[in-house]
Short mmCIF file of C-alpha atoms in Angstrom, two decimals:
data_model
loop_
_atom_site.label_atom_id
_atom_site.label_comp_id
_atom_site.label_asym_id
_atom_site.label_seq_id
_atom_site.Cartn_x
_atom_site.Cartn_y
_atom_site.Cartn_z
CA UNK A 131 -20.48 -1.53 -21.55
CA UNK A 132 -22.82 -3.39 -19.19
CA UNK A 133 -20.54 -6.22 -17.76
CA UNK A 134 -23.51 -8.23 -16.50
CA UNK A 135 -25.60 -8.01 -19.64
CA UNK A 136 -25.65 -11.31 -21.79
CA UNK A 137 -25.82 -10.82 -25.61
CA UNK A 138 -28.25 -12.83 -27.74
CA UNK A 139 -25.69 -13.92 -30.00
CA UNK A 140 -22.95 -15.84 -27.93
CA UNK A 141 -20.41 -16.99 -30.41
CA UNK A 142 -17.42 -18.87 -29.16
CA UNK A 143 -15.21 -16.28 -27.24
CA UNK A 144 -17.93 -13.40 -26.91
CA UNK A 145 -16.76 -12.87 -23.26
CA UNK A 146 -13.44 -11.70 -24.48
CA UNK A 147 -14.90 -8.42 -25.17
CA UNK A 148 -15.47 -7.98 -21.29
CA UNK A 149 -11.73 -7.97 -20.70
CA UNK A 150 -10.21 -4.67 -20.09
CA UNK A 151 -6.86 -3.53 -21.42
CA UNK A 152 -3.76 -2.78 -19.09
CA UNK A 153 -3.69 0.88 -18.21
CA UNK A 154 -1.24 0.71 -15.34
CA UNK A 155 2.05 -0.28 -17.12
CA UNK A 156 4.41 -3.36 -17.41
CA UNK A 157 4.16 -4.86 -13.86
CA UNK A 158 0.57 -5.95 -14.96
CA UNK A 159 -0.68 -8.32 -17.53
CA UNK A 160 -1.85 -6.82 -20.74
CA UNK A 161 -5.47 -7.73 -20.06
CA UNK A 162 -7.65 -7.87 -17.09
CA UNK A 163 -10.16 -10.80 -17.13
CA UNK A 164 -11.84 -9.91 -13.82
CA UNK A 165 -14.94 -8.46 -15.17
CA UNK A 166 -15.37 -11.74 -17.34
CA UNK A 167 -15.85 -13.49 -13.97
CA UNK A 168 -18.48 -11.12 -12.91
CA UNK A 169 -21.03 -12.10 -15.68
CA UNK A 170 -22.30 -15.49 -14.94
CA UNK A 171 -22.91 -16.60 -18.54
CA UNK A 172 -19.52 -15.15 -19.65
CA UNK A 173 -17.79 -17.42 -16.86
CA UNK A 174 -20.11 -20.42 -17.86
CA UNK A 175 -19.34 -20.09 -21.62
CA UNK A 176 -15.69 -19.76 -21.05
CA UNK A 177 -15.62 -22.84 -18.92
CA UNK A 178 -17.55 -24.69 -21.79
CA UNK A 179 -15.22 -23.53 -24.35
CA UNK A 180 -12.06 -24.47 -22.45
CA UNK A 181 -13.55 -28.10 -21.72
CA UNK A 182 -14.31 -28.73 -25.23
CA UNK A 183 -11.28 -30.92 -26.26
CA UNK A 184 -11.68 -32.87 -23.01
CA UNK A 185 -15.33 -34.18 -23.50
CA UNK A 186 -14.15 -37.83 -23.62
CA UNK A 187 -11.38 -37.61 -21.18
CA UNK A 188 -11.50 -39.12 -17.65
CA UNK A 189 -10.44 -36.42 -15.19
CA UNK A 190 -9.97 -37.09 -11.45
CA UNK A 191 -8.71 -33.79 -10.26
CA UNK A 192 -8.35 -30.01 -11.62
CA UNK A 193 -5.26 -28.01 -10.64
CA UNK A 194 -5.01 -24.30 -10.97
CA UNK A 195 -1.94 -21.96 -10.59
CA UNK A 196 -2.25 -18.98 -8.45
CA UNK A 197 -4.30 -16.93 -9.01
CA UNK A 198 -6.38 -16.95 -12.31
CA UNK A 199 -6.09 -20.59 -12.18
CA UNK A 200 -7.90 -20.59 -9.03
CA UNK A 201 -10.98 -18.93 -10.45
CA UNK A 202 -11.35 -20.79 -13.70
CA UNK A 203 -9.92 -24.15 -12.17
CA UNK A 204 -12.52 -24.29 -9.26
CA UNK A 205 -15.19 -23.14 -11.87
CA UNK A 206 -14.13 -26.26 -14.13
CA UNK A 207 -13.87 -28.53 -11.03
CA UNK A 208 -17.41 -27.66 -9.97
CA UNK A 209 -18.70 -28.15 -13.49
CA UNK A 210 -16.94 -31.72 -13.68
CA UNK A 211 -17.88 -32.48 -10.12
CA UNK A 212 -14.29 -32.99 -9.19
CA UNK A 213 -11.87 -31.88 -6.58
CA UNK A 214 -9.51 -28.75 -7.02
CA UNK A 215 -5.78 -28.54 -6.08
CA UNK A 216 -4.45 -25.27 -5.66
CA UNK A 217 -0.75 -24.56 -7.00
CA UNK A 218 0.37 -21.76 -4.83
CA UNK A 219 3.13 -19.25 -5.01
CA UNK A 220 5.86 -20.78 -2.78
CA UNK A 221 5.75 -20.09 0.90
CA UNK A 222 2.02 -20.17 1.60
CA UNK A 223 1.56 -23.75 2.41
CA UNK A 224 2.10 -25.00 5.88
CA UNK A 225 2.60 -28.61 4.71
CA UNK A 226 5.09 -30.63 2.76
CA UNK A 227 5.31 -29.55 -0.80
CA UNK A 228 7.44 -29.60 -3.99
CA UNK A 229 8.47 -26.41 -5.49
CA UNK A 230 9.00 -25.55 -9.23
CA UNK A 231 10.32 -22.50 -10.78
CA UNK A 232 8.20 -20.80 -13.37
CA UNK A 233 7.92 -17.41 -15.18
CA UNK A 234 4.60 -15.76 -14.71
CA UNK A 235 2.44 -13.75 -17.18
CA UNK A 236 5.07 -10.80 -16.99
CA UNK A 237 7.98 -12.94 -17.43
CA UNK A 238 9.24 -12.68 -13.84
CA UNK A 239 10.98 -15.61 -12.48
CA UNK A 240 8.89 -17.19 -9.53
CA UNK A 241 8.51 -20.20 -7.30
CA UNK A 242 5.13 -22.18 -7.24
CA UNK A 243 4.51 -25.10 -4.80
CA UNK A 244 1.95 -27.88 -4.62
CA UNK A 245 1.09 -30.16 -1.86
CA UNK A 246 2.40 -33.83 -2.03
CA UNK A 247 -0.42 -35.72 -0.59
CA UNK A 248 -2.89 -35.57 -3.31
CA UNK A 249 -0.98 -36.16 -6.50
CA UNK A 250 0.11 -39.77 -7.16
CA UNK A 251 0.64 -42.19 -9.84
CA UNK A 252 -2.66 -42.88 -11.80
CA UNK A 253 -4.45 -39.54 -10.89
CA UNK A 254 -5.59 -37.88 -14.25
CA UNK A 255 -5.46 -34.06 -13.88
CA UNK A 256 -5.97 -31.01 -15.81
CA UNK A 257 -4.11 -27.85 -15.03
CA UNK A 258 -5.31 -24.31 -15.48
CA UNK A 259 -2.26 -21.88 -16.01
CA UNK A 260 -1.46 -18.54 -17.24
CA UNK A 261 2.37 -18.43 -17.45
CA UNK A 262 4.91 -18.63 -20.09
CA UNK A 263 4.86 -22.44 -19.33
CA UNK A 264 1.72 -22.44 -21.28
CA UNK A 265 3.75 -22.66 -24.53
CA UNK A 266 5.49 -25.80 -23.14
CA UNK A 267 2.00 -27.47 -22.09
CA UNK A 268 0.50 -26.50 -25.50
CA UNK A 269 3.42 -28.26 -27.41
CA UNK A 270 3.50 -31.45 -25.12
CA UNK A 271 -0.05 -32.04 -24.05
CA UNK A 272 -3.62 -31.88 -25.02
CA UNK A 273 -4.34 -28.16 -24.60
CA UNK A 274 -7.32 -25.78 -24.91
CA UNK A 275 -7.95 -22.02 -24.92
CA UNK A 276 -10.81 -20.03 -25.48
CA UNK A 277 -9.68 -17.75 -28.34
CA UNK A 278 -11.66 -18.02 -31.50
CA UNK A 279 -9.43 -18.46 -34.57
CA UNK A 280 -10.52 -15.08 -36.00
CA UNK A 281 -9.16 -13.21 -32.81
CA UNK A 282 -5.95 -15.18 -32.38
CA UNK A 283 -3.81 -12.62 -34.32
CA UNK A 284 -5.16 -9.87 -32.19
CA UNK A 285 -4.25 -11.90 -28.99
CA UNK A 286 -0.85 -12.55 -30.51
CA UNK A 287 -0.03 -8.87 -31.02
CA UNK A 288 -1.59 -8.06 -27.71
CA UNK A 289 -3.99 -5.45 -29.15
CA UNK A 290 -7.74 -6.51 -29.43
CA UNK A 291 -9.57 -4.36 -31.84
CA UNK A 292 -12.39 -4.01 -29.30
CA UNK A 293 -10.21 -2.01 -27.28
CA UNK A 294 -10.00 0.80 -29.35
CA UNK A 295 -12.69 2.56 -27.29
CA UNK A 296 -10.57 2.18 -24.24
CA UNK A 297 -7.91 4.46 -25.83
CA UNK A 298 -4.23 3.83 -25.30
CA UNK A 299 -3.27 0.87 -22.91
CA UNK A 300 0.09 2.09 -22.14
CA UNK A 301 2.00 -0.53 -24.17
CA UNK A 302 5.09 1.55 -24.67
CA UNK A 303 6.77 0.23 -21.44
CA UNK A 304 5.29 -3.27 -21.59
CA UNK A 305 7.72 -6.17 -21.97
CA UNK A 306 7.29 -8.69 -24.92
CA UNK A 307 6.07 -12.24 -24.55
CA UNK A 308 3.32 -11.67 -22.05
CA UNK A 309 0.57 -14.22 -22.31
CA UNK A 310 -3.25 -13.38 -22.47
CA UNK A 311 -5.03 -13.94 -19.10
CA UNK A 312 -7.66 -16.03 -20.73
CA UNK A 313 -6.60 -16.57 -24.20
CA UNK A 314 -3.26 -18.06 -22.91
CA UNK A 315 -5.13 -20.13 -20.20
CA UNK A 316 -4.45 -23.86 -21.12
CA UNK A 317 -5.95 -26.92 -19.83
CA UNK A 318 -3.70 -30.10 -19.97
CA UNK A 319 -4.16 -33.53 -19.33
CA UNK A 320 -1.05 -34.52 -17.06
#
C-alpha cells in the first residue's frame, strides 16, 4: 500500500484503511493511525469529517489531549483559524494547572493537566480526545467521529476487514474496551 497515494474515490472514512493493526501487544492501541497523518489528503479529509457536525457552531479554541489529540487538534485549529490548547499528561507543564484523572486508550489510569490562564467562562472550545472518556463525551455533548456507519461494527469488534492482509494482530493478549485511535476520536463542544 502506498501511504501517500490518494484514491480517486474518496468516500467518507477512506483514510481508515491507512491505519495499521497492533502487532506489538496489549500495551499499545489496537490501531496505529500515524500513517494516516503522512497522507495530506487523508488528514485533510479526516479533519473535514470530524468538523461536519460543527459547521454552524461558534468555536473560540480547540483543545487536544496528549498525544493524538495534538495532531488532529492542531490540524483542526489551523483549519478553523483558532488557537490550540494542549491538554498534557501531568507533570509536563511548568505553570499553574488543573489536573484530572482519566483512562487512556489502553484503560490505564493516568492524570492529565491543563493550563488555567486560557480557559475561562464563555470560551467555546472543542476537545479532541482518544480515551475511555470519549463514551462520556459522546453521551453528554455534541460529538463527531470519522467512522462511516458501514464500518462501525468492525471498529466495535476491533477488527477491520481491511486488515486481513496484515495477518494476525496479536489480539490474544489485548484488553477489552480499547477505543479506536481515530474512530474513537471525539470532538465535543464544552
